[in-house]
């Protein structure tokens, strides 16, 4: 892999990981239309690490507060003071992240082969793009209604958001789009919905890296420079994409991506029928 290829792939990964357009769906389309080959497990792990760094740069303080409150809560739990531990706001958020991670992990592990089969179906990817666009548009419409009520992030709602994240293993279903849209449809306020979505992505990205490495780290071909460039490109583009998406969510403009996903989905379906 050339350094230029590494930068391009890193930028694409960083942008599509956080913008609600599905990185996996774009990978399938890219490979099908251009005849590109997969970049390899080692490079995938590296760019996932770059996108993980982007989340840590934006939400590092939140993660620090969760860890701090967890450290404070553990002695309380050992003393049997569960009520006192649960009163710690960021400890509660950590528990809700755990609740959301459980269905994601279960879906990923139990249905991995089923979802992998979809990577060979352009038609499935096209439909998934359309579904993601519809979900984003619906979330915007619902949250703009004056009568929309803000509801707290409860264990049940966290579980539902985790299921949405698990379903995003489907190529063409955006992880960030499905989790934020689901949270908004459940009545979670915009800032909290985005925060929970991206904090929930941390264990998801780590899990993806572990799954890619479960058979061992493959040999690194072509030197370390392309991998370093891919990491930096993914981190910087991911950081920028995350900031842009957060602003759009706050402005209630998540549905703008539907106008990209709908023609893309129809185009992919047309291409699949012709080929």
C-alpha positions as MATLAB code, in Angstrom:
seq = 'XXXXXXXXXXXXXXXXXXXXXXXXXXXXXXXXXXXXXXXXXXXXXXXXXXXXXXXXXXXXXXXXXXXXXXXXXXXXXXXXXXXXXXXXXXXXXXXXXXXXXXXXXXXXXXXXXXXXXXXXXXXXXXXXXXXXXXXXXXXXXXXXXXXXXXXXXXXXXXXXXXXXXXXXXXXXXXXXXXXXXXXXXXXXXXXXXXXXXXXXXXXXXXXXXXXXXXXXXXXXXXXXXXXXXXXXXXXXXXXXXXXXXXXXXXXXXXXXXXXXXXXXXXXXXXXXXXX';
ca = [
       0.000    0.000    0.000;
       1.357    3.402   -0.996;
       1.437    6.326    1.441;
      -1.178    8.167   -0.650;
      -3.512    5.155   -0.581;
      -3.069    4.935    3.181;
      -3.980    8.597    3.675;
      -7.033    8.340    1.407;
      -8.293    5.194    3.136;
      -7.639    6.718    6.551;
      -9.593    9.856    5.672;
     -12.487    7.833    4.249;
     -12.582    5.672    7.385;
     -12.470    8.680    9.694;
     -15.237   10.541    7.861;
     -17.619    7.624    7.375;
     -17.082    6.199   10.866;
     -18.704    9.250   12.450;
     -20.802   10.899    9.759;
     -24.053    8.866    9.613;
     -23.431    7.342    6.180;
     -22.020    3.874    7.102;
     -18.314    3.195    6.686;
     -18.906   -0.511    5.993;
     -21.490    0.255    3.303;
     -19.120    2.608    1.530;
     -16.385   -0.010    1.728;
     -18.606   -2.548   -0.063;
     -19.550   -0.029   -2.763;
     -15.936    1.082   -3.184;
     -14.737   -2.488   -3.638;
     -17.570   -3.405   -6.034;
     -17.418   -0.352   -8.275;
     -13.674    0.181   -8.400;
     -12.515   -3.396   -7.995;
     -10.487   -2.377   -4.953;
      -9.166   -4.978   -2.600;
      -9.454   -4.922    1.148;
      -6.605   -3.144    2.860;
      -5.882   -6.009    5.245;
      -6.492   -6.727    8.902;
      -3.443   -4.853   10.180;
      -4.454   -1.637    8.427;
      -8.087   -2.007    9.555;
      -6.923   -2.247   13.164;
      -4.719    0.817   12.750;
      -7.451    3.047   11.291;
      -9.913    1.836   13.930;
      -7.327    2.956   16.463;
      -7.270    6.359   14.786;
     -11.046    6.760   15.018;
     -10.934    5.618   18.640;
      -8.397    8.358   19.359;
     -10.782   10.888   17.794;
     -13.526    9.893   20.253;
     -11.089   10.103   23.156;
     -10.012   13.594   22.090;
     -13.600   14.841   22.056;
     -15.000   12.901   25.001;
     -11.886   12.307   27.098;
     -13.196   14.419   29.990;
     -16.477   12.508   30.029;
     -14.619    9.202   30.125;
     -12.394   10.552   32.896;
     -15.437   11.498   34.973;
     -16.960    8.050   34.445;
     -13.746    6.398   35.640;
     -13.526    8.782   38.611;
     -17.096    8.110   39.729;
     -16.626    4.377   39.203;
     -13.593    4.463   41.505;
     -15.688    6.323   44.092;
     -18.635    3.937   43.697;
     -16.739    0.668   44.165;
     -16.033    1.177   47.911;
     -19.678    2.166   48.387;
     -20.838   -1.013   46.684;
     -18.492   -3.089   48.836;
     -20.082   -1.484   51.911;
     -23.521   -2.314   50.576;
     -24.329    1.318   49.815;
     -25.796    0.743   46.363;
     -28.048    3.784   46.637;
     -25.094    6.063   47.318;
     -23.156    4.607   44.395;
     -26.104    4.982   42.028;
     -26.468    8.621   43.082;
     -23.158    9.360   41.329;
     -24.246   10.705   37.926;
     -21.256    9.599   35.878;
     -21.221    6.164   37.502;
     -24.844    5.798   36.362;
     -23.775    6.804   32.864;
     -21.074    4.127   32.953;
     -23.671    1.535   33.942;
     -25.923    2.671   31.091;
     -23.007    2.292   28.673;
     -22.563   -1.254   29.954;
     -26.279   -1.915   29.403;
     -26.018   -0.615   25.826;
     -22.895   -2.632   25.098;
     -24.455   -5.985   26.050;
     -26.925   -6.253   23.115;
     -24.312   -4.911   20.712;
     -21.855   -7.623   21.736;
     -24.536  -10.330   21.686;
     -25.705   -9.401   18.187;
     -22.152   -9.113   16.907;
     -21.057  -12.484   18.258;
     -24.218  -14.507   17.595;
     -25.064  -13.135   14.151;
     -21.586  -12.370   12.821;
     -21.781  -14.885    9.960;
     -25.244  -13.681    8.937;
     -24.113  -10.084    8.720;
     -20.884  -11.028    6.927;
     -22.956  -12.575    4.126;
     -24.520   -9.158    3.490;
     -21.117   -7.758    2.542;
     -21.368   -9.667   -0.737;
     -24.817   -8.243   -1.594;
     -24.937   -4.809   -3.200;
     -28.737   -4.948   -3.139;
     -28.739   -5.400    0.636;
     -26.350   -2.472    1.020;
     -28.534   -0.279   -1.190;
     -31.626   -1.068    0.871;
     -29.676   -0.418    4.081;
     -28.626    3.029    2.818;
     -32.297    3.836    2.172;
     -33.262    2.616    5.651;
     -30.559    4.734    7.296;
     -31.721    7.794    5.375;
     -35.338    7.189    6.394;
     -34.354    6.764   10.045;
     -32.377   10.019   10.069;
     -35.201   11.910    8.359;
     -37.797   10.483   10.743;
     -35.729   11.378   13.811;
     -35.427   14.973   12.637;
     -39.146   15.254   11.916;
     -40.168   13.822   15.278;
     -37.764   15.908   17.370;
     -38.827   19.134   15.661;
     -42.395   18.757   16.876;
     -43.258   21.245   19.583;
     -44.948   18.564   21.674;
     -41.883   16.327   21.721;
     -41.048   15.568   25.362;
     -37.541   15.136   26.705;
     -37.112   11.859   28.555;
     -34.207   10.622   30.704;
     -31.741    8.007   29.512;
     -33.071    4.921   31.293;
     -31.763    1.319   31.241;
     -34.570    0.332   28.858;
     -33.737    3.131   26.435;
     -30.015    2.353   26.714;
     -30.805   -1.267   25.833;
     -32.780   -0.178   22.756;
     -29.926    2.066   21.602;
     -27.522   -0.850   22.081;
     -29.736   -3.022   19.867;
     -29.644   -0.283   17.216;
     -25.852   -0.253   17.423;
     -25.773   -4.031   17.040;
     -27.980   -3.813   13.939;
     -25.478   -1.361   12.457;
     -23.165   -4.301   11.784;
     -25.241   -4.466    8.597;
     -23.284   -2.725    5.812;
     -25.200    0.407    4.886;
     -26.681    0.922    8.359;
     -24.771    3.729   10.056;
     -23.695    3.119   13.643;
     -23.715    6.770   14.630;
     -26.876    7.445   12.643;
     -28.851    4.526   14.035;
     -27.861    5.131   17.664;
     -28.412    8.903   17.652;
     -31.678    8.607   15.718;
     -32.949    5.876   18.051;
     -32.078    7.990   21.085;
     -33.881   11.002   19.608;
     -36.950    8.920   18.751;
     -36.993    7.686   22.352;
     -37.119   11.276   23.579;
     -33.491   11.756   24.657;
     -32.298   15.344   24.232;
     -29.914   16.004   21.352;
     -26.747   16.659   23.326;
     -27.243   13.593   25.527;
     -28.123   11.443   22.494;
     -24.886   12.358   20.727;
     -22.809   11.966   23.888;
     -24.216    8.520   24.628;
     -23.828    7.398   21.014;
     -20.157    8.272   20.791;
     -19.269    7.025   24.259;
     -21.022    3.784   23.314;
     -18.801    3.608   20.230;
     -15.674    3.197   22.390;
     -16.367   -0.417   23.471;
     -17.793   -1.109   19.992;
     -14.601    0.026   18.253;
     -12.454   -1.834   20.783;
     -14.567   -4.940   20.202;
     -14.134   -4.645   16.436;
     -10.367   -4.379   16.876;
     -10.319   -7.457   19.123;
     -12.379   -9.463   16.625;
      -9.996   -8.503   13.837;
      -7.028   -9.596   15.953;
      -8.511  -12.809   17.343;
      -6.472  -14.937   14.946;
      -3.291  -13.055   15.738;
      -1.636   -9.926   14.370;
      -0.789  -10.427   10.692;
       2.599   -9.391    9.328;
       2.911   -5.714    8.452;
       3.740   -5.396    4.777;
       5.265   -2.373    3.048;
       6.842   -0.749    6.086;
       5.330    1.236    8.924;
       4.921    4.595    7.132;
       1.562    3.803    5.431;
       0.156    2.546    8.730;
       1.301    5.643   10.595;
      -0.178    7.897    7.912;
      -3.436    5.942    7.923;
      -3.683    6.246   11.703;
      -3.098   10.007   11.684;
      -5.453   10.549    8.734;
      -8.227    8.532   10.401;
      -7.763   10.347   13.713;
      -7.769   13.860   12.222;
     -10.614   13.287    9.760;
     -12.573   11.447   12.438;
     -12.096   14.329   14.875;
     -13.341   16.810   12.279;
     -16.294   14.628   11.265;
     -17.287   14.120   14.885;
     -17.251   17.871   15.531;
     -19.340   18.549   12.422;
     -21.893   15.893   13.322;
     -22.216   17.165   16.895;
     -23.017   20.632   15.572;
     -25.593   19.277   13.112;
     -27.247   17.201   15.840;
     -27.515   20.243   18.115;
     -29.072   22.217   15.255;
     -31.544   19.431   14.522;
     -30.090   18.855   11.046;
     -29.297   15.157   11.220;
     -31.763   14.501    8.395;
     -29.598   16.390    5.898;
     -27.654   13.165    5.361;
     -30.826   11.472    4.110;
     -30.560   13.515    0.914;
     -27.175   11.898    0.310;
     -28.129    8.378    1.371;
     -31.356    8.109   -0.636;
     -29.849    8.744   -4.099;
     -26.834    6.672   -3.098;
     -29.059    3.755   -2.080;
     -31.115    3.979   -5.277;
     -27.939    4.172   -7.342;
     -26.476    1.109   -5.625;
     -29.730   -0.824   -6.185;
     -29.731    0.143   -9.865;
     -26.098   -0.920  -10.223;
     -26.855   -4.238   -8.518;
     -29.729   -4.932  -10.928;
     -27.604   -4.143  -13.971;
     -24.716   -6.310  -12.802;
];
